[in-house]
Amino acid sequence: MPEDDYLTELRREFHQYPEPGWREFWTTVRIVEELERIGADEIHVGPAAVDTDERLGVPDDEELDRWFEKAKSKTNRTDVLEQTEGGNTGVVAVVDRGDGPSVGLRADIDALPINESSDDGHVPASEGFRSTNEGFMHACGHDSHITFGLGTLKTVAESEFEGTFTVFFQPSEELLGGGKAMAAGPHIDDIDHLLGAHVGLDNPTGTVVAGLDGALALSRLDVTFEGESVHAGLEPNNGRNAVQALVAAIDNIYGIPRHEAGATRVNVGNVRADNATNVIADHATAQVEVRGESTELMEYMRDSVYRCLDSAAEMHECTVDTSVIGESIRRDSDEELVDLVSSIGNDIDDISSVVRRDTLGASEDVTYLMKAVQENGGQATFIGIGASNPTGHHTPTFDIDEESLPIGVSILSNTALELLS
């Protein structure tokens, strides 16, 4: 297994340069460099790793170009960088040892639009590896997930086995835009067993959760109402008020009846209309997200939102355009793999506690890869790696206990090698 210092240095390097979804240009290059050093047999980048037509929430060209140029200033690997242009980030790496089982590991690679704390009590700040991209940080541990992926691949590549081991370095999990695209790519079909992993989740270092279940299915929508602007004092009757239509839609969205079959969520955010106070608004936008305890409950909420939007547009003689910018589904871990991870975890000295199953309670698009494997007759599990995170995920002071890094690599590589045996 890799030395602890190697894992720590990797994690800190990725922590210093966080990039958000579909803008992980430098991150992709750096992963490729490390894969080459390890000696992966196949390295597939961007369009060769994901189905680009299935990407959700891809930023506009100006935003992509801005991040691409930033990455270009940090690397001379233009051969790799050029493959990612246009938001085509992500990597699939394969270690091929001939005929035998096929095991996959998914590691997400993107960061969040959060300004990292500079307080002395925040270890990345005091130890000198705080984010250098102001306004963005690895506030959910994906820097650790990249490290898990590279460390596990290195361990497996240096071991004796027959079969193939594949690591999916997935872009844009935070936008819930990359899992579907990677699951639609060309590398998932032959996977017999898939492992996913998430660090932290308020579990202490030394605790491993063999199967995280209950990820809420989610759909996130961009909504635009278009009307007709006129002077609000002179001729309000001749206008078609986009703000009025949006407000009516929001009121009805929050009034969607909940479903008897389970928990649902709905929220409207980022409401915007740039109009003078004496002008009937001809343009108004919002983002809406719905969640459900099951995929079917999410779809019930999503379809209800569509109905509210369309009805409000018709009532106020406006048009409404709606697009999905992020989506995830519900998938749970397979019992046989939960048993295996539990058994292996109990035999690793640094693991002090193994929890068979726990509820995730948030949304995750690893579920698309899990679904693809399970529907092909394979098995999947999503593993929690405790890390004694001092504050919650998605906060400016999120951090991990780096002792969790070798633990994560150990449980993942031992499980993979057992499956490959």
Short mmCIF file of C-alpha atoms in Angstrom, two decimals:
data_model
loop_
_atom_site.label_atom_id
_atom_site.label_comp_id
_atom_site.label_asym_id
_atom_site.label_seq_id
_atom_site.Cartn_x
_atom_site.Cartn_y
_atom_site.Cartn_z
CA MET A 1 0.00 0.00 0.00
CA PRO A 2 1.25 3.57 -0.67
CA GLU A 3 3.08 5.38 2.12
CA ASP A 4 0.91 7.63 4.27
CA ASP A 5 3.01 10.67 3.30
CA TYR A 6 2.31 10.02 -0.38
CA LEU A 7 -1.44 10.01 0.26
CA THR A 8 -1.30 13.13 2.40
CA GLU A 9 0.75 15.03 -0.18
CA LEU A 10 -1.67 14.04 -2.95
CA ARG A 11 -4.71 15.10 -0.98
CA ARG A 12 -3.16 18.45 -0.04
CA GLU A 13 -2.12 19.17 -3.63
CA PHE A 14 -5.65 18.61 -4.91
CA HIS A 15 -7.05 20.58 -1.97
CA GLN A 16 -5.02 23.63 -2.94
CA TYR A 17 -6.45 23.82 -6.44
CA PRO A 18 -10.19 23.05 -6.34
CA GLU A 19 -12.19 23.25 -9.56
CA PRO A 20 -16.01 23.10 -9.84
CA GLY A 21 -18.07 20.76 -12.02
CA TRP A 22 -17.12 20.45 -15.72
CA ARG A 23 -14.22 22.83 -15.04
CA GLU A 24 -11.86 20.25 -13.49
CA PHE A 25 -9.25 20.86 -16.19
CA TRP A 26 -6.07 20.96 -14.09
CA THR A 27 -7.48 18.22 -11.84
CA THR A 28 -7.95 15.92 -14.84
CA VAL A 29 -4.41 16.61 -16.07
CA ARG A 30 -2.92 15.98 -12.64
CA ILE A 31 -4.82 12.69 -12.27
CA VAL A 32 -3.52 11.56 -15.67
CA GLU A 33 0.06 12.42 -14.69
CA GLU A 34 -0.22 10.31 -11.56
CA LEU A 35 -1.85 7.43 -13.46
CA GLU A 36 1.04 7.45 -15.91
CA ARG A 37 3.49 7.35 -13.01
CA ILE A 38 1.62 4.42 -11.45
CA GLY A 39 1.49 2.60 -14.78
CA ALA A 40 -2.20 2.23 -15.59
CA ASP A 41 -2.70 0.11 -18.70
CA GLU A 42 -5.44 2.34 -20.14
CA ILE A 43 -6.18 6.02 -19.51
CA HIS A 44 -9.32 7.47 -21.09
CA VAL A 45 -9.89 11.24 -20.87
CA GLY A 46 -12.97 13.41 -21.37
CA PRO A 47 -15.05 12.27 -24.36
CA ALA A 48 -13.39 8.85 -24.13
CA ALA A 49 -14.48 8.55 -20.49
CA VAL A 50 -18.04 9.95 -20.46
CA ASP A 51 -20.96 10.32 -22.85
CA THR A 52 -20.72 14.05 -23.49
CA ASP A 53 -24.34 14.22 -24.68
CA GLU A 54 -25.53 13.11 -21.23
CA ARG A 55 -23.74 15.86 -19.28
CA LEU A 56 -26.02 18.04 -17.15
CA GLY A 57 -25.43 21.59 -15.95
CA VAL A 58 -22.49 22.37 -18.22
CA PRO A 59 -21.53 26.08 -17.82
CA ASP A 60 -21.51 28.50 -20.73
CA ASP A 61 -18.48 28.85 -23.00
CA GLU A 62 -17.22 32.02 -21.32
CA GLU A 63 -17.12 30.33 -17.92
CA LEU A 64 -15.47 27.21 -19.32
CA ASP A 65 -12.86 29.24 -21.19
CA ARG A 66 -11.98 31.21 -18.05
CA TRP A 67 -11.22 28.05 -16.06
CA PHE A 68 -9.49 26.41 -19.03
CA GLU A 69 -7.06 29.34 -19.33
CA LYS A 70 -6.37 29.19 -15.58
CA ALA A 71 -5.50 25.51 -15.88
CA LYS A 72 -3.39 26.18 -18.96
CA SER A 73 -1.22 28.54 -16.93
CA LYS A 74 -0.50 25.75 -14.40
CA THR A 75 0.52 22.87 -16.68
CA ASN A 76 2.56 22.13 -19.78
CA ARG A 77 0.55 18.97 -20.54
CA THR A 78 -1.38 20.50 -23.40
CA ASP A 79 -1.77 17.01 -24.90
CA VAL A 80 -4.11 16.07 -22.03
CA LEU A 81 -5.60 19.52 -21.51
CA GLU A 82 -6.77 19.79 -25.11
CA GLN A 83 -8.88 16.64 -24.67
CA THR A 84 -10.82 18.35 -21.87
CA GLU A 85 -11.65 21.58 -23.71
CA GLY A 86 -15.32 22.49 -23.68
CA GLY A 87 -15.97 21.01 -20.26
CA ASN A 88 -14.99 17.45 -21.21
CA THR A 89 -13.33 16.58 -17.91
CA GLY A 90 -12.96 13.27 -16.09
CA VAL A 91 -10.80 10.17 -16.44
CA VAL A 92 -11.29 6.41 -16.55
CA ALA A 93 -8.22 4.32 -15.69
CA VAL A 94 -7.86 0.57 -16.20
CA VAL A 95 -5.42 -2.02 -14.87
CA ASP A 96 -5.82 -5.08 -17.11
CA ARG A 97 -4.56 -8.50 -16.05
CA GLY A 98 -6.44 -10.59 -18.58
CA ASP A 99 -9.49 -12.77 -18.13
CA GLY A 100 -11.19 -12.68 -14.76
CA PRO A 101 -13.57 -10.58 -12.69
CA SER A 102 -14.02 -6.87 -13.40
CA VAL A 103 -14.12 -4.50 -10.44
CA GLY A 104 -14.76 -0.76 -10.55
CA LEU A 105 -14.25 2.12 -8.13
CA ARG A 106 -15.86 5.53 -8.51
CA ALA A 107 -14.10 8.67 -7.19
CA ASP A 108 -15.66 12.11 -7.71
CA ILE A 109 -13.29 15.02 -8.39
CA ASP A 110 -15.09 18.39 -8.30
CA ALA A 111 -15.21 21.17 -5.70
CA LEU A 112 -17.77 23.64 -4.34
CA PRO A 113 -18.27 27.42 -4.73
CA ILE A 114 -17.40 28.12 -1.08
CA ASN A 115 -14.78 30.55 0.21
CA GLU A 116 -12.42 28.56 2.42
CA SER A 117 -11.74 29.77 5.94
CA SER A 118 -8.42 31.50 6.59
CA ASP A 119 -8.67 31.15 10.39
CA ASP A 120 -5.60 29.80 12.15
CA GLY A 121 -7.70 27.03 13.65
CA HIS A 122 -8.48 25.70 10.19
CA VAL A 123 -5.70 23.19 9.42
CA PRO A 124 -5.45 23.81 5.65
CA ALA A 125 -4.89 27.51 6.45
CA SER A 126 -2.40 26.95 9.27
CA GLU A 127 -0.51 24.20 7.40
CA GLY A 128 -0.32 26.12 4.11
CA PHE A 129 -2.56 24.11 1.79
CA ARG A 130 -5.67 26.29 1.83
CA SER A 131 -7.45 26.77 -1.53
CA THR A 132 -5.63 29.07 -3.95
CA ASN A 133 -8.81 29.48 -6.02
CA GLU A 134 -10.62 32.08 -3.95
CA GLY A 135 -14.33 31.38 -3.67
CA PHE A 136 -13.91 27.64 -4.24
CA MET A 137 -12.86 24.78 -2.00
CA HIS A 138 -12.96 21.04 -1.51
CA ALA A 139 -15.63 21.33 1.17
CA CYS A 140 -16.98 17.80 0.73
CA GLY A 141 -13.83 15.71 0.62
CA HIS A 142 -13.50 15.02 -3.08
CA ASP A 143 -9.77 15.75 -2.78
CA SER A 144 -9.70 12.71 -0.49
CA HIS A 145 -11.78 10.71 -2.95
CA ILE A 146 -9.27 11.39 -5.74
CA THR A 147 -6.55 10.22 -3.33
CA PHE A 148 -8.54 7.06 -2.54
CA GLY A 149 -8.83 6.36 -6.25
CA LEU A 150 -5.14 6.85 -7.02
CA GLY A 151 -3.94 5.07 -3.88
CA THR A 152 -6.23 2.10 -4.46
CA LEU A 153 -5.27 1.80 -8.11
CA LYS A 154 -1.59 1.88 -7.16
CA THR A 155 -2.11 -0.85 -4.56
CA VAL A 156 -4.08 -3.05 -6.93
CA ALA A 157 -1.62 -2.50 -9.81
CA GLU A 158 1.24 -3.70 -7.60
CA SER A 159 -0.67 -6.86 -6.59
CA GLU A 160 -1.16 -10.26 -8.21
CA PHE A 161 -4.62 -10.89 -9.66
CA GLU A 162 -6.45 -11.91 -12.81
CA GLY A 163 -9.10 -9.64 -14.26
CA THR A 164 -9.49 -5.87 -14.61
CA PHE A 165 -9.68 -3.01 -12.15
CA THR A 166 -11.22 0.27 -13.34
CA VAL A 167 -11.34 3.62 -11.55
CA PHE A 168 -13.94 6.18 -12.64
CA PHE A 169 -12.68 9.67 -11.77
CA GLN A 170 -16.06 11.34 -12.17
CA PRO A 171 -16.59 15.07 -12.77
CA SER A 172 -19.43 17.23 -11.53
CA GLU A 173 -20.93 15.30 -8.65
CA GLU A 174 -21.81 18.46 -6.74
CA LEU A 175 -23.92 19.62 -9.70
CA LEU A 176 -25.33 16.08 -10.00
CA GLY A 177 -24.35 16.39 -13.63
CA GLY A 178 -21.60 13.82 -14.12
CA GLY A 179 -22.81 10.47 -12.82
CA LYS A 180 -25.37 9.98 -15.56
CA ALA A 181 -22.81 10.88 -18.24
CA MET A 182 -20.16 8.54 -16.86
CA ALA A 183 -22.66 5.69 -16.47
CA ALA A 184 -23.63 6.21 -20.12
CA GLY A 185 -19.99 6.00 -21.18
CA PRO A 186 -18.32 2.93 -22.68
CA HIS A 187 -16.56 1.53 -19.60
CA ILE A 188 -19.29 0.49 -17.15
CA ASP A 189 -20.92 -2.33 -19.11
CA ASP A 190 -18.49 -5.09 -18.15
CA ILE A 191 -18.12 -4.19 -14.45
CA ASP A 192 -19.13 -7.08 -12.17
CA HIS A 193 -18.69 -5.26 -8.85
CA LEU A 194 -18.68 -1.50 -8.23
CA LEU A 195 -17.39 0.28 -5.14
CA GLY A 196 -18.10 3.89 -4.28
CA ALA A 197 -16.74 5.76 -1.27
CA HIS A 198 -17.40 8.96 0.66
CA VAL A 199 -15.20 10.41 3.37
CA GLY A 200 -16.46 11.95 6.61
CA LEU A 201 -20.24 12.06 6.96
CA ASP A 202 -19.76 12.85 10.67
CA ASN A 203 -18.24 9.42 11.35
CA PRO A 204 -15.02 9.31 13.41
CA THR A 205 -11.72 8.17 11.97
CA GLY A 206 -11.54 4.40 12.18
CA THR A 207 -15.21 3.85 11.42
CA VAL A 208 -16.24 2.29 8.12
CA VAL A 209 -19.82 2.04 6.88
CA ALA A 210 -20.08 -0.98 4.59
CA GLY A 211 -23.21 0.21 2.80
CA LEU A 212 -24.61 3.75 2.58
CA ASP A 213 -28.26 3.67 1.54
CA GLY A 214 -31.15 6.08 1.24
CA ALA A 215 -29.66 8.68 -1.10
CA LEU A 216 -32.49 11.05 -1.97
CA ALA A 217 -33.36 11.10 -5.67
CA LEU A 218 -33.11 14.68 -6.97
CA SER A 219 -33.96 16.78 -10.00
CA ARG A 220 -32.69 20.37 -10.32
CA LEU A 221 -34.28 22.67 -12.87
CA ASP A 222 -33.43 25.97 -14.53
CA VAL A 223 -36.65 27.94 -15.11
CA THR A 224 -37.13 31.01 -17.34
CA PHE A 225 -40.41 32.90 -17.75
CA GLU A 226 -40.77 35.27 -20.72
CA GLY A 227 -43.49 37.91 -21.00
CA GLU A 228 -43.78 41.41 -22.50
CA SER A 229 -42.56 44.62 -20.90
CA VAL A 230 -44.47 47.89 -20.88
CA HIS A 231 -44.57 50.98 -18.68
CA ALA A 232 -46.17 49.95 -15.39
CA GLY A 233 -47.97 53.29 -15.00
CA LEU A 234 -49.05 54.12 -18.54
CA GLU A 235 -50.27 50.80 -19.90
CA PRO A 236 -49.97 47.89 -17.45
CA ASN A 237 -52.85 46.11 -19.16
CA ASN A 238 -50.73 45.65 -22.29
CA GLY A 239 -47.92 43.85 -20.48
CA ARG A 240 -47.41 40.19 -19.73
CA ASN A 241 -45.75 40.01 -16.33
CA ALA A 242 -43.05 37.35 -16.05
CA VAL A 243 -42.52 38.11 -12.36
CA GLN A 244 -46.20 37.65 -11.62
CA ALA A 245 -46.15 34.31 -13.43
CA LEU A 246 -43.05 33.19 -11.53
CA VAL A 247 -44.47 34.22 -8.15
CA ALA A 248 -47.70 32.34 -8.88
CA ALA A 249 -45.67 29.27 -9.85
CA ILE A 250 -43.55 29.46 -6.68
CA ASP A 251 -46.65 29.72 -4.50
CA ASN A 252 -48.14 26.62 -6.11
CA ILE A 253 -44.85 24.70 -6.08
CA TYR A 254 -44.62 25.00 -2.31
CA GLY A 255 -48.21 23.81 -2.14
CA ILE A 256 -47.62 20.51 -3.98
CA PRO A 257 -49.29 17.77 -1.92
CA ARG A 258 -46.86 15.40 -0.26
CA HIS A 259 -47.09 11.74 -1.18
CA GLU A 260 -48.27 8.87 1.00
CA ALA A 261 -45.46 6.61 -0.23
CA GLY A 262 -42.60 8.49 1.43
CA ALA A 263 -40.61 11.65 2.08
CA THR A 264 -40.35 14.42 -0.51
CA ARG A 265 -38.65 17.82 -0.65
CA VAL A 266 -38.99 20.94 -2.79
CA ASN A 267 -37.15 24.24 -2.81
CA VAL A 268 -36.98 27.33 -5.04
CA GLY A 269 -33.79 29.36 -5.10
CA ASN A 270 -31.82 31.92 -7.10
CA VAL A 271 -34.98 33.86 -8.03
CA ARG A 272 -34.07 36.79 -10.27
CA ALA A 273 -35.65 39.53 -12.37
CA ASP A 274 -33.63 42.55 -13.51
CA ASN A 275 -36.26 45.19 -14.18
CA ALA A 276 -36.88 48.81 -13.23
CA THR A 277 -39.66 49.35 -10.70
CA ASN A 278 -41.81 51.14 -13.31
CA VAL A 279 -41.54 48.39 -15.94
CA ILE A 280 -43.67 45.26 -16.22
CA ALA A 281 -41.10 42.45 -16.17
CA ASP A 282 -40.64 40.51 -19.39
CA HIS A 283 -38.02 38.12 -17.99
CA ALA A 284 -37.72 36.21 -14.70
CA THR A 285 -35.66 33.17 -13.72
CA ALA A 286 -35.34 30.72 -10.87
CA GLN A 287 -33.88 27.36 -9.99
CA VAL A 288 -36.03 24.64 -8.48
CA GLU A 289 -35.02 21.36 -6.94
CA VAL A 290 -37.13 18.43 -5.85
CA ARG A 291 -36.09 15.34 -3.93
CA GLY A 292 -37.74 12.07 -3.08
CA GLU A 293 -37.12 9.08 -0.88
CA SER A 294 -37.36 7.04 -4.08
CA THR A 295 -36.82 7.79 -7.75
CA GLU A 296 -40.57 7.50 -8.28
CA LEU A 297 -41.32 10.06 -5.55
CA MET A 298 -38.78 12.47 -7.07
CA GLU A 299 -40.47 12.05 -10.45
CA TYR A 300 -43.87 12.72 -8.86
CA MET A 301 -42.56 16.00 -7.43
CA ARG A 302 -40.78 16.95 -10.67
CA ASP A 303 -43.88 16.35 -12.77
CA SER A 304 -45.94 18.37 -10.30
CA VAL A 305 -43.48 21.26 -10.61
CA TYR A 306 -43.80 21.14 -14.40
CA ARG A 307 -47.58 21.38 -14.04
CA CYS A 308 -47.31 24.39 -11.71
CA LEU A 309 -44.91 26.15 -14.08
CA ASP A 310 -47.04 25.53 -17.16
CA SER A 311 -50.25 26.58 -15.41
CA ALA A 312 -48.73 29.82 -14.12
CA ALA A 313 -47.37 30.65 -17.57
CA GLU A 314 -50.77 30.08 -19.16
CA MET A 315 -52.59 32.09 -16.48
CA HIS A 316 -50.39 35.15 -17.05
CA GLU A 317 -49.97 34.72 -20.84
CA CYS A 318 -46.25 34.09 -20.59
CA THR A 319 -44.03 31.32 -21.85
CA VAL A 320 -41.84 29.16 -19.64
CA ASP A 321 -38.70 27.23 -20.55
CA THR A 322 -37.47 24.52 -18.19
CA SER A 323 -34.28 22.48 -18.41
CA VAL A 324 -32.81 19.81 -16.14
CA ILE A 325 -29.37 20.88 -14.89
CA GLY A 326 -28.78 18.11 -12.36
CA GLU A 327 -30.34 14.78 -11.48
CA SER A 328 -29.79 11.71 -9.35
CA ILE A 329 -31.68 8.54 -8.56
CA ARG A 330 -32.09 6.21 -5.58
CA ARG A 331 -30.03 3.04 -5.47
CA ASP A 332 -29.06 0.96 -2.42
CA SER A 333 -26.07 -1.25 -1.65
CA ASP A 334 -26.16 -4.98 -2.32
CA GLU A 335 -26.20 -7.21 0.75
CA GLU A 336 -23.46 -9.56 -0.46
CA LEU A 337 -20.99 -6.70 -0.89
CA VAL A 338 -22.02 -5.17 2.45
CA ASP A 339 -21.18 -8.54 4.04
CA LEU A 340 -17.81 -8.64 2.27
CA VAL A 341 -16.80 -5.09 3.21
CA SER A 342 -17.88 -5.71 6.82
CA SER A 343 -15.81 -8.88 7.03
CA ILE A 344 -12.72 -7.26 5.52
CA GLY A 345 -13.09 -4.17 7.71
CA ASN A 346 -13.15 -6.27 10.86
CA ASP A 347 -9.73 -7.69 9.92
CA ILE A 348 -7.99 -4.33 9.37
CA ASP A 349 -6.19 -3.13 12.50
CA ASP A 350 -6.72 0.61 11.91
CA ILE A 351 -10.50 0.16 11.60
CA SER A 352 -12.02 0.35 15.06
CA SER A 353 -15.69 0.09 14.13
CA VAL A 354 -17.63 -1.36 11.20
CA VAL A 355 -21.22 -0.22 10.67
CA ARG A 356 -23.07 -2.50 8.30
CA ARG A 357 -25.51 0.05 6.90
CA ASP A 358 -26.35 3.71 7.39
CA THR A 359 -28.63 6.25 5.73
CA LEU A 360 -26.96 8.88 3.55
CA GLY A 361 -29.95 11.23 3.56
CA ALA A 362 -28.48 13.55 0.90
CA SER A 363 -28.30 13.16 -2.88
CA GLU A 364 -25.51 11.40 -4.79
CA ASP A 365 -25.12 10.52 -8.47
CA VAL A 366 -22.88 7.51 -7.92
CA THR A 367 -26.30 5.87 -8.01
CA TYR A 368 -26.30 6.01 -11.83
CA LEU A 369 -23.16 3.85 -11.94
CA MET A 370 -24.61 1.54 -9.29
CA LYS A 371 -27.79 1.16 -11.33
CA ALA A 372 -25.87 0.39 -14.53
CA VAL A 373 -23.88 -2.36 -12.82
CA GLN A 374 -26.85 -3.81 -10.93
CA GLU A 375 -29.07 -3.90 -14.02
CA ASN A 376 -26.30 -5.78 -15.87
CA GLY A 377 -26.40 -8.46 -13.19
CA GLY A 378 -23.54 -7.10 -11.06
CA GLN A 379 -23.38 -5.75 -7.52
CA ALA A 380 -22.51 -2.38 -5.98
CA THR A 381 -21.99 -0.75 -2.61
CA PHE A 382 -21.32 2.80 -1.42
CA ILE A 383 -18.83 2.83 1.47
CA GLY A 384 -18.44 5.47 4.17
CA ILE A 385 -14.92 6.25 5.46
CA GLY A 386 -14.98 8.08 8.81
CA ALA A 387 -12.68 11.10 9.04
CA SER A 388 -13.57 12.99 12.24
CA ASN A 389 -14.49 16.07 10.19
CA PRO A 390 -14.44 19.01 12.64
CA THR A 391 -17.37 20.78 10.96
CA GLY A 392 -20.11 19.74 8.56
CA HIS A 393 -19.78 19.20 4.84
CA HIS A 394 -20.24 22.21 2.54
CA THR A 395 -18.91 24.65 5.15
CA PRO A 396 -15.87 27.00 4.95
CA THR A 397 -14.11 25.05 7.71
CA PHE A 398 -14.69 21.51 6.43
CA ASP A 399 -11.61 19.34 6.80
CA ILE A 400 -10.68 15.71 7.42
CA ASP A 401 -8.37 13.77 9.69
CA GLU A 402 -5.72 12.63 7.22
CA GLU A 403 -5.32 9.37 9.13
CA SER A 404 -8.48 8.39 7.24
CA LEU A 405 -6.61 8.33 3.92
CA PRO A 406 -4.67 5.06 4.41
CA ILE A 407 -7.76 3.53 6.04
CA GLY A 408 -9.81 4.35 2.95
CA VAL A 409 -7.19 2.94 0.59
CA SER A 410 -6.88 -0.15 2.75
CA ILE A 411 -10.59 -1.05 2.85
CA LEU A 412 -11.07 -0.26 -0.85
CA SER A 413 -7.99 -2.10 -2.12
CA ASN A 414 -8.53 -5.12 0.10
CA THR A 415 -12.15 -5.37 -1.03
CA ALA A 416 -11.20 -4.96 -4.68
CA LEU A 417 -8.48 -7.59 -4.48
CA GLU A 418 -10.78 -10.03 -2.70
CA LEU A 419 -13.31 -9.61 -5.49
CA LEU A 420 -10.58 -9.98 -8.11
CA SER A 421 -9.37 -13.21 -6.49
#
